[in-house]
Amino acid sequence: MIVFRPAAAALVACQVLAVILVQKACADPSDLTSRDARERKQTTEAVEVELPKWKMWLGLNRERELKLESKSVLRWTNPGTHRVYGDVFVWTLNGRPEVVMSLFKVWEPPRGMHSEMHSLSPTEVTAERDGSVIWHPAKSGISYQDLPEAPPPADVAVRRLQQMRSLAKGFSAELVDRRVNDQGERQVLRLLPAPIFRYQSTDPDVIDGAMFAIVLGTDPEVFLLLEAQRTEKSAIWRYALARMNDENMIVRYQDNEVWRVERAKSRQSLPDPYFLSGLPEKH
């Protein structure tokens, strides 16, 4: 029989507790991996159920249906803010992107499924879900601007892609993030180096184009579109920007501010080119 003195007993208790904590710490990574894998899988399944419910149209009277590109152009997450997973989809007309949508699920805090959309069209578009009109921005969603001091677009597609990747590196962005802190935290965003969507249009004035994502984690906060366009005099590079966050954001090109948006007053306004809304889920 071993008799423990109080000090020795306390030491043993601490050692036992330490072993338990180490075992728990060692077990956590597999638990987290299992949880993340399960949540990713269930989010993917929910997106696959949700996506066919949506149709996008050109015009407020739904004159022409837009084409949904068959695959997600970006699968993303944002562990710095929430346990959240999502996919980005693009609808096109004659090859050119007209609407971009992110379908995502927030697991923690438990906020469920959401749709987030932005019009990339020069004219009106209409979105419907299960046959009901959800969103119909009555104005152009983006505005193309000349890219200062950009070289002429190359004659070869591979070389134009190299140009676009180089030009995209000149853009930087930041946002005031209130998803974790109500007071807002300044977040410097990063550019994904490769375009998430490359396109060629039957529009004779569009030579080439690509969409880049400026992200937090891999969560797209701003979309950058670069296009080689024909003008009366020559071919030039132009750019446009679209928000995918309802907070204040600033974008700079070569350290000069070129775009700023304030916090969205309403995230569910039908006429606005940016739209964010929760989605019903079946349990």
Short mmCIF file of N, CA, C and O in Angstrom, two decimals, residues 34-128:
data_model
loop_
_atom_site.label_atom_id
_atom_site.label_comp_id
_atom_site.label_asym_id
_atom_site.label_seq_id
_atom_site.Cartn_x
_atom_site.Cartn_y
_atom_site.Cartn_z
N SER A 34 -12.40 15.72 -39.20
CA SER A 34 -13.64 14.99 -39.44
C SER A 34 -14.82 15.94 -39.52
O SER A 34 -15.66 15.81 -40.42
N ARG A 35 -14.87 16.91 -38.63
CA ARG A 35 -15.97 17.87 -38.63
C ARG A 35 -15.94 18.71 -39.90
O ARG A 35 -16.96 18.90 -40.56
N ASP A 36 -14.75 19.22 -40.26
CA ASP A 36 -14.64 20.04 -41.46
C ASP A 36 -15.03 19.26 -42.70
O ASP A 36 -15.74 19.78 -43.57
N ALA A 37 -14.56 18.02 -42.78
CA ALA A 37 -14.90 17.20 -43.95
C ALA A 37 -16.39 16.96 -44.03
O ALA A 37 -16.99 17.02 -45.12
N ARG A 38 -17.00 16.72 -42.89
CA ARG A 38 -18.45 16.48 -42.86
C ARG A 38 -19.21 17.74 -43.27
O ARG A 38 -20.15 17.67 -44.08
N GLU A 39 -18.79 18.89 -42.74
CA GLU A 39 -19.49 20.13 -43.07
C GLU A 39 -19.27 20.53 -44.54
O GLU A 39 -20.20 21.02 -45.18
N ARG A 40 -18.08 20.31 -45.04
CA ARG A 40 -17.83 20.58 -46.46
C ARG A 40 -18.74 19.72 -47.34
O ARG A 40 -19.35 20.21 -48.29
N LYS A 41 -18.79 18.44 -47.00
CA LYS A 41 -19.60 17.51 -47.79
C LYS A 41 -21.07 17.89 -47.74
O LYS A 41 -21.75 17.93 -48.78
N GLN A 42 -21.57 18.20 -46.57
CA GLN A 42 -22.98 18.56 -46.44
C GLN A 42 -23.28 19.89 -47.13
O GLN A 42 -24.36 20.07 -47.70
N THR A 43 -22.31 20.82 -47.10
CA THR A 43 -22.51 22.09 -47.82
C THR A 43 -22.57 21.84 -49.32
O THR A 43 -23.44 22.39 -50.01
N THR A 44 -21.67 21.01 -49.83
CA THR A 44 -21.68 20.67 -51.25
C THR A 44 -23.01 20.05 -51.65
O THR A 44 -23.59 20.39 -52.70
N GLU A 45 -23.52 19.16 -50.83
CA GLU A 45 -24.81 18.53 -51.11
C GLU A 45 -25.93 19.56 -51.11
O GLU A 45 -26.83 19.52 -51.96
N ALA A 46 -25.89 20.48 -50.15
CA ALA A 46 -26.93 21.52 -50.09
C ALA A 46 -26.86 22.44 -51.30
O ALA A 46 -27.89 22.85 -51.85
N VAL A 47 -25.65 22.77 -51.74
CA VAL A 47 -25.48 23.61 -52.93
C VAL A 47 -26.02 22.89 -54.16
O VAL A 47 -26.69 23.50 -55.01
N GLU A 48 -25.75 21.60 -54.28
CA GLU A 48 -26.24 20.83 -55.43
C GLU A 48 -27.76 20.79 -55.48
O GLU A 48 -28.35 20.74 -56.56
N VAL A 49 -28.39 20.82 -54.33
CA VAL A 49 -29.86 20.87 -54.27
C VAL A 49 -30.37 22.27 -54.60
O VAL A 49 -31.38 22.44 -55.29
N GLU A 50 -29.67 23.29 -54.12
CA GLU A 50 -30.13 24.68 -54.25
C GLU A 50 -29.94 25.24 -55.65
O GLU A 50 -30.82 25.94 -56.18
N LEU A 51 -28.82 24.97 -56.26
CA LEU A 51 -28.47 25.62 -57.52
C LEU A 51 -29.51 25.44 -58.63
O LEU A 51 -29.83 26.42 -59.33
N PRO A 52 -30.07 24.24 -58.85
CA PRO A 52 -31.05 24.08 -59.93
C PRO A 52 -32.33 24.90 -59.75
O PRO A 52 -33.11 25.04 -60.70
N LYS A 53 -32.55 25.44 -58.56
CA LYS A 53 -33.75 26.23 -58.32
C LYS A 53 -33.65 27.63 -58.94
O LYS A 53 -34.65 28.34 -59.03
N TRP A 54 -32.44 28.01 -59.36
CA TRP A 54 -32.19 29.38 -59.82
C TRP A 54 -32.13 29.46 -61.34
O TRP A 54 -31.57 28.59 -62.00
N LYS A 55 -32.70 30.55 -61.88
CA LYS A 55 -32.55 30.91 -63.28
C LYS A 55 -32.25 32.40 -63.35
O LYS A 55 -32.78 33.19 -62.57
N MET A 56 -31.40 32.76 -64.29
CA MET A 56 -31.03 34.15 -64.51
C MET A 56 -31.44 34.55 -65.92
O MET A 56 -31.27 33.77 -66.87
N TRP A 57 -31.95 35.77 -66.03
CA TRP A 57 -32.47 36.24 -67.31
C TRP A 57 -31.91 37.61 -67.64
O TRP A 57 -31.59 38.40 -66.74
N LEU A 58 -31.83 37.89 -68.92
CA LEU A 58 -31.50 39.23 -69.38
C LEU A 58 -32.79 40.04 -69.48
O LEU A 58 -33.78 39.58 -70.06
N GLY A 59 -32.77 41.24 -68.86
CA GLY A 59 -33.94 42.11 -68.92
C GLY A 59 -34.92 41.88 -67.79
O GLY A 59 -35.04 40.77 -67.25
N LEU A 60 -35.65 42.94 -67.45
CA LEU A 60 -36.64 42.84 -66.37
C LEU A 60 -37.81 41.96 -66.77
O LEU A 60 -38.51 41.41 -65.91
N ASN A 61 -38.06 41.83 -68.06
CA ASN A 61 -39.15 40.99 -68.55
C ASN A 61 -38.67 39.60 -68.96
O ASN A 61 -39.40 38.87 -69.64
N ARG A 62 -37.46 39.27 -68.56
CA ARG A 62 -36.90 37.93 -68.81
C ARG A 62 -36.92 37.59 -70.30
O ARG A 62 -37.42 36.55 -70.71
N GLU A 63 -36.32 38.46 -71.10
CA GLU A 63 -36.31 38.26 -72.54
C GLU A 63 -35.44 37.09 -72.98
O GLU A 63 -35.76 36.38 -73.92
N ARG A 64 -34.31 36.88 -72.29
CA ARG A 64 -33.39 35.84 -72.72
C ARG A 64 -32.73 35.20 -71.50
O ARG A 64 -32.22 35.88 -70.61
N GLU A 65 -32.75 33.87 -71.46
CA GLU A 65 -32.18 33.17 -70.31
C GLU A 65 -30.65 33.13 -70.42
O GLU A 65 -30.09 32.87 -71.49
N LEU A 66 -29.99 33.40 -69.30
CA LEU A 66 -28.54 33.33 -69.25
C LEU A 66 -28.09 31.89 -69.03
O LEU A 66 -28.83 31.07 -68.47
N LYS A 67 -26.87 31.61 -69.45
CA LYS A 67 -26.34 30.26 -69.36
C LYS A 67 -25.55 30.09 -68.06
O LYS A 67 -24.63 30.87 -67.78
N LEU A 68 -25.89 29.07 -67.29
CA LEU A 68 -25.13 28.73 -66.09
C LEU A 68 -23.92 27.89 -66.50
O LEU A 68 -24.07 26.83 -67.10
N GLU A 69 -22.73 28.39 -66.17
CA GLU A 69 -21.53 27.57 -66.40
C GLU A 69 -21.59 26.36 -65.48
O GLU A 69 -21.93 26.47 -64.31
N SER A 70 -21.25 25.21 -66.01
CA SER A 70 -21.60 23.93 -65.37
C SER A 70 -20.89 23.69 -64.04
O SER A 70 -21.43 22.99 -63.18
N LYS A 71 -19.71 24.26 -63.84
CA LYS A 71 -18.94 23.97 -62.63
C LYS A 71 -18.73 25.23 -61.80
O LYS A 71 -18.69 26.34 -62.31
N SER A 72 -18.58 25.00 -60.50
CA SER A 72 -18.18 26.08 -59.62
C SER A 72 -16.83 26.63 -60.07
O SER A 72 -15.91 25.86 -60.37
N VAL A 73 -16.71 27.95 -60.11
CA VAL A 73 -15.43 28.55 -60.51
C VAL A 73 -14.51 28.76 -59.32
O VAL A 73 -13.32 29.03 -59.49
N LEU A 74 -15.06 28.65 -58.10
CA LEU A 74 -14.25 28.80 -56.90
C LEU A 74 -14.96 28.14 -55.73
O LEU A 74 -16.12 28.44 -55.44
N ARG A 75 -14.26 27.24 -55.05
CA ARG A 75 -14.75 26.66 -53.79
C ARG A 75 -13.96 27.32 -52.66
O ARG A 75 -12.73 27.32 -52.68
N TRP A 76 -14.66 27.87 -51.69
CA TRP A 76 -13.97 28.73 -50.73
C TRP A 76 -14.38 28.46 -49.29
O TRP A 76 -15.38 27.82 -49.01
N THR A 77 -13.55 28.99 -48.38
CA THR A 77 -13.84 28.99 -46.96
C THR A 77 -13.19 30.22 -46.33
O THR A 77 -12.38 30.89 -46.98
N ASN A 78 -13.56 30.52 -45.09
CA ASN A 78 -13.02 31.70 -44.42
C ASN A 78 -12.90 31.43 -42.91
O ASN A 78 -13.69 31.92 -42.11
N PRO A 79 -11.91 30.62 -42.51
CA PRO A 79 -11.79 30.23 -41.11
C PRO A 79 -11.50 31.38 -40.16
O PRO A 79 -11.68 31.26 -38.96
N GLY A 80 -11.03 32.51 -40.70
CA GLY A 80 -10.74 33.66 -39.83
C GLY A 80 -11.98 34.37 -39.33
O GLY A 80 -11.89 35.16 -38.38
N THR A 81 -13.13 34.12 -39.93
CA THR A 81 -14.35 34.79 -39.50
C THR A 81 -15.39 33.80 -38.97
O THR A 81 -15.94 34.00 -37.90
N HIS A 82 -15.67 32.74 -39.73
CA HIS A 82 -16.68 31.77 -39.33
C HIS A 82 -16.25 30.38 -39.80
O HIS A 82 -15.30 30.24 -40.56
N ARG A 83 -17.00 29.38 -39.37
CA ARG A 83 -16.93 28.08 -40.03
C ARG A 83 -17.93 28.14 -41.17
O ARG A 83 -19.13 28.02 -40.98
N VAL A 84 -17.41 28.37 -42.36
CA VAL A 84 -18.26 28.64 -43.51
C VAL A 84 -17.62 28.04 -44.75
O VAL A 84 -16.40 28.03 -44.89
N TYR A 85 -18.47 27.53 -45.65
CA TYR A 85 -18.00 26.94 -46.91
C TYR A 85 -18.93 27.39 -48.02
O TYR A 85 -20.15 27.52 -47.80
N GLY A 86 -18.38 27.61 -49.21
CA GLY A 86 -19.23 28.07 -50.29
C GLY A 86 -18.65 27.77 -51.66
O GLY A 86 -17.50 27.32 -51.80
N ASP A 87 -19.47 28.01 -52.68
CA ASP A 87 -19.09 27.85 -54.08
C ASP A 87 -19.54 29.07 -54.85
O ASP A 87 -20.59 29.65 -54.55
N VAL A 88 -18.76 29.42 -55.89
CA VAL A 88 -19.09 30.56 -56.75
C VAL A 88 -19.47 30.04 -58.13
O VAL A 88 -18.77 29.18 -58.70
N PHE A 89 -20.56 30.59 -58.67
CA PHE A 89 -21.06 30.20 -59.98
C PHE A 89 -21.23 31.44 -60.86
O PHE A 89 -21.47 32.54 -60.35
N VAL A 90 -21.14 31.22 -62.17
CA VAL A 90 -21.22 32.32 -63.13
C VAL A 90 -22.26 31.99 -64.18
O VAL A 90 -22.33 30.86 -64.68
N TRP A 91 -23.09 32.99 -64.50
CA TRP A 91 -24.03 32.91 -65.62
C TRP A 91 -23.51 33.81 -66.73
O TRP A 91 -23.07 34.94 -66.47
N THR A 92 -23.58 33.34 -67.98
CA THR A 92 -22.98 34.07 -69.09
C THR A 92 -23.99 34.32 -70.21
O THR A 92 -25.04 33.67 -70.30
N LEU A 93 -23.65 35.27 -71.06
CA LEU A 93 -24.37 35.53 -72.31
C LEU A 93 -23.32 35.67 -73.40
O LEU A 93 -22.42 36.52 -73.30
N ASN A 94 -23.38 34.82 -74.40
CA ASN A 94 -22.40 34.81 -75.48
C ASN A 94 -20.97 34.70 -74.94
O ASN A 94 -20.03 35.29 -75.47
N GLY A 95 -20.83 33.95 -73.86
CA GLY A 95 -19.52 33.71 -73.28
C GLY A 95 -19.08 34.71 -72.23
O GLY A 95 -18.16 34.44 -71.46
N ARG A 96 -19.73 35.85 -72.16
CA ARG A 96 -19.31 36.92 -71.24
C ARG A 96 -20.10 36.82 -69.93
O ARG A 96 -21.32 36.63 -69.94
N PRO A 97 -19.46 36.93 -68.76
CA PRO A 97 -20.18 36.81 -67.49
C PRO A 97 -21.16 37.95 -67.28
O PRO A 97 -20.83 39.12 -67.48
N GLU A 98 -22.39 37.59 -66.87
CA GLU A 98 -23.45 38.56 -66.63
C GLU A 98 -23.87 38.61 -65.16
O GLU A 98 -24.30 39.65 -64.66
N VAL A 99 -23.78 37.48 -64.48
CA VAL A 99 -24.14 37.39 -63.05
C VAL A 99 -23.16 36.45 -62.37
O VAL A 99 -22.78 35.41 -62.92
N VAL A 100 -22.74 36.83 -61.17
CA VAL A 100 -21.93 35.93 -60.34
C VAL A 100 -22.69 35.71 -59.04
O VAL A 100 -23.28 36.63 -58.48
N MET A 101 -22.70 34.45 -58.60
CA MET A 101 -23.42 34.09 -57.36
C MET A 101 -22.53 33.21 -56.48
O MET A 101 -21.87 32.30 -56.98
N SER A 102 -22.54 33.50 -55.19
CA SER A 102 -21.90 32.64 -54.21
C SER A 102 -23.00 32.00 -53.37
O SER A 102 -23.84 32.70 -52.79
N LEU A 103 -23.02 30.68 -53.33
CA LEU A 103 -23.91 29.93 -52.45
C LEU A 103 -23.06 29.38 -51.31
O LEU A 103 -22.06 28.69 -51.56
N PHE A 104 -23.44 29.69 -50.07
CA PHE A 104 -22.60 29.26 -48.95
C PHE A 104 -23.44 28.95 -47.71
O PHE A 104 -24.59 29.38 -47.59
N LYS A 105 -22.81 28.20 -46.81
CA LYS A 105 -23.46 27.87 -45.54
C LYS A 105 -22.55 28.24 -44.40
O LYS A 105 -21.36 27.88 -44.39
N VAL A 106 -23.10 28.97 -43.42
CA VAL A 106 -22.37 29.35 -42.21
C VAL A 106 -22.75 28.35 -41.12
O VAL A 106 -23.90 28.31 -40.68
N TRP A 107 -21.77 27.56 -40.69
CA TRP A 107 -22.02 26.53 -39.67
C TRP A 107 -21.86 27.07 -38.25
O TRP A 107 -22.57 26.63 -37.34
N GLU A 108 -20.91 27.97 -38.07
CA GLU A 108 -20.67 28.52 -36.73
C GLU A 108 -20.23 29.96 -36.87
O GLU A 108 -19.18 30.22 -37.48
N PRO A 109 -21.01 30.95 -36.33
CA PRO A 109 -22.31 30.75 -35.69
C PRO A 109 -23.33 30.18 -36.67
O PRO A 109 -23.21 30.43 -37.88
N PRO A 110 -24.32 29.44 -36.18
CA PRO A 110 -25.24 28.70 -37.07
C PRO A 110 -26.22 29.63 -37.78
O PRO A 110 -27.31 29.91 -37.30
N ARG A 111 -25.82 30.10 -38.97
CA ARG A 111 -26.66 31.05 -39.72
C ARG A 111 -27.22 30.47 -41.01
O ARG A 111 -27.93 31.15 -41.73
N GLY A 112 -26.86 29.23 -41.33
CA GLY A 112 -27.51 28.54 -42.44
C GLY A 112 -27.02 28.95 -43.82
O GLY A 112 -25.98 29.57 -44.00
N MET A 113 -27.85 28.60 -44.82
CA MET A 113 -27.51 28.83 -46.23
C MET A 113 -27.82 30.26 -46.65
O MET A 113 -28.80 30.85 -46.19
N HIS A 114 -26.98 30.77 -47.56
CA HIS A 114 -27.17 32.12 -48.10
C HIS A 114 -26.86 32.13 -49.60
O HIS A 114 -26.10 31.30 -50.10
N SER A 115 -27.46 33.09 -50.26
CA SER A 115 -27.08 33.40 -51.64
C SER A 115 -26.58 34.84 -51.66
O SER A 115 -27.15 35.73 -51.02
N GLU A 116 -25.50 35.06 -52.40
CA GLU A 116 -24.91 36.39 -52.54
C GLU A 116 -24.64 36.59 -54.03
O GLU A 116 -23.99 35.75 -54.66
N MET A 117 -25.14 37.67 -54.60
CA MET A 117 -25.08 37.86 -56.04
C MET A 117 -24.65 39.27 -56.40
O MET A 117 -24.86 40.21 -55.63
N HIS A 118 -24.07 39.37 -57.59
CA HIS A 118 -23.77 40.69 -58.14
C HIS A 118 -23.97 40.65 -59.65
O HIS A 118 -23.58 39.70 -60.32
N SER A 119 -24.59 41.69 -60.17
CA SER A 119 -24.76 41.81 -61.61
C SER A 119 -23.45 42.27 -62.23
O SER A 119 -22.82 43.22 -61.77
N LEU A 120 -23.05 41.58 -63.28
CA LEU A 120 -21.88 41.97 -64.07
C LEU A 120 -22.31 42.44 -65.45
O LEU A 120 -21.50 42.62 -66.34
N SER A 121 -23.61 42.64 -65.61
CA SER A 121 -24.19 42.93 -66.91
C SER A 121 -24.22 44.43 -67.18
O SER A 121 -24.41 45.24 -66.26
N PRO A 122 -24.07 44.83 -68.43
CA PRO A 122 -24.23 46.24 -68.79
C PRO A 122 -25.68 46.67 -68.85
O PRO A 122 -25.98 47.85 -69.04
N THR A 123 -26.60 45.73 -68.69
CA THR A 123 -28.02 46.04 -68.74
C THR A 123 -28.75 45.36 -67.59
O THR A 123 -28.13 44.83 -66.66
N GLU A 124 -30.09 45.32 -67.65
CA GLU A 124 -30.87 44.75 -66.56
C GLU A 124 -30.82 43.22 -66.59
O GLU A 124 -30.75 42.61 -67.65
N VAL A 125 -30.86 42.63 -65.40
CA VAL A 125 -30.98 41.18 -65.28
C VAL A 125 -32.07 40.87 -64.26
O VAL A 125 -32.45 41.72 -63.45
N THR A 126 -32.56 39.64 -64.31
CA THR A 126 -33.58 39.19 -63.36
C THR A 126 -33.20 37.80 -62.86
O THR A 126 -32.79 36.95 -63.65
N ALA A 127 -33.29 37.60 -61.55
CA ALA A 127 -33.04 36.30 -60.96
C ALA A 127 -34.35 35.75 -60.39
O ALA A 127 -35.10 36.47 -59.74
N GLU A 128 -34.59 34.48 -60.66
CA GLU A 128 -35.76 33.85 -60.07
C GLU A 128 -35.35 32.55 -59.39
O GLU A 128 -34.42 31.87 -59.83
#
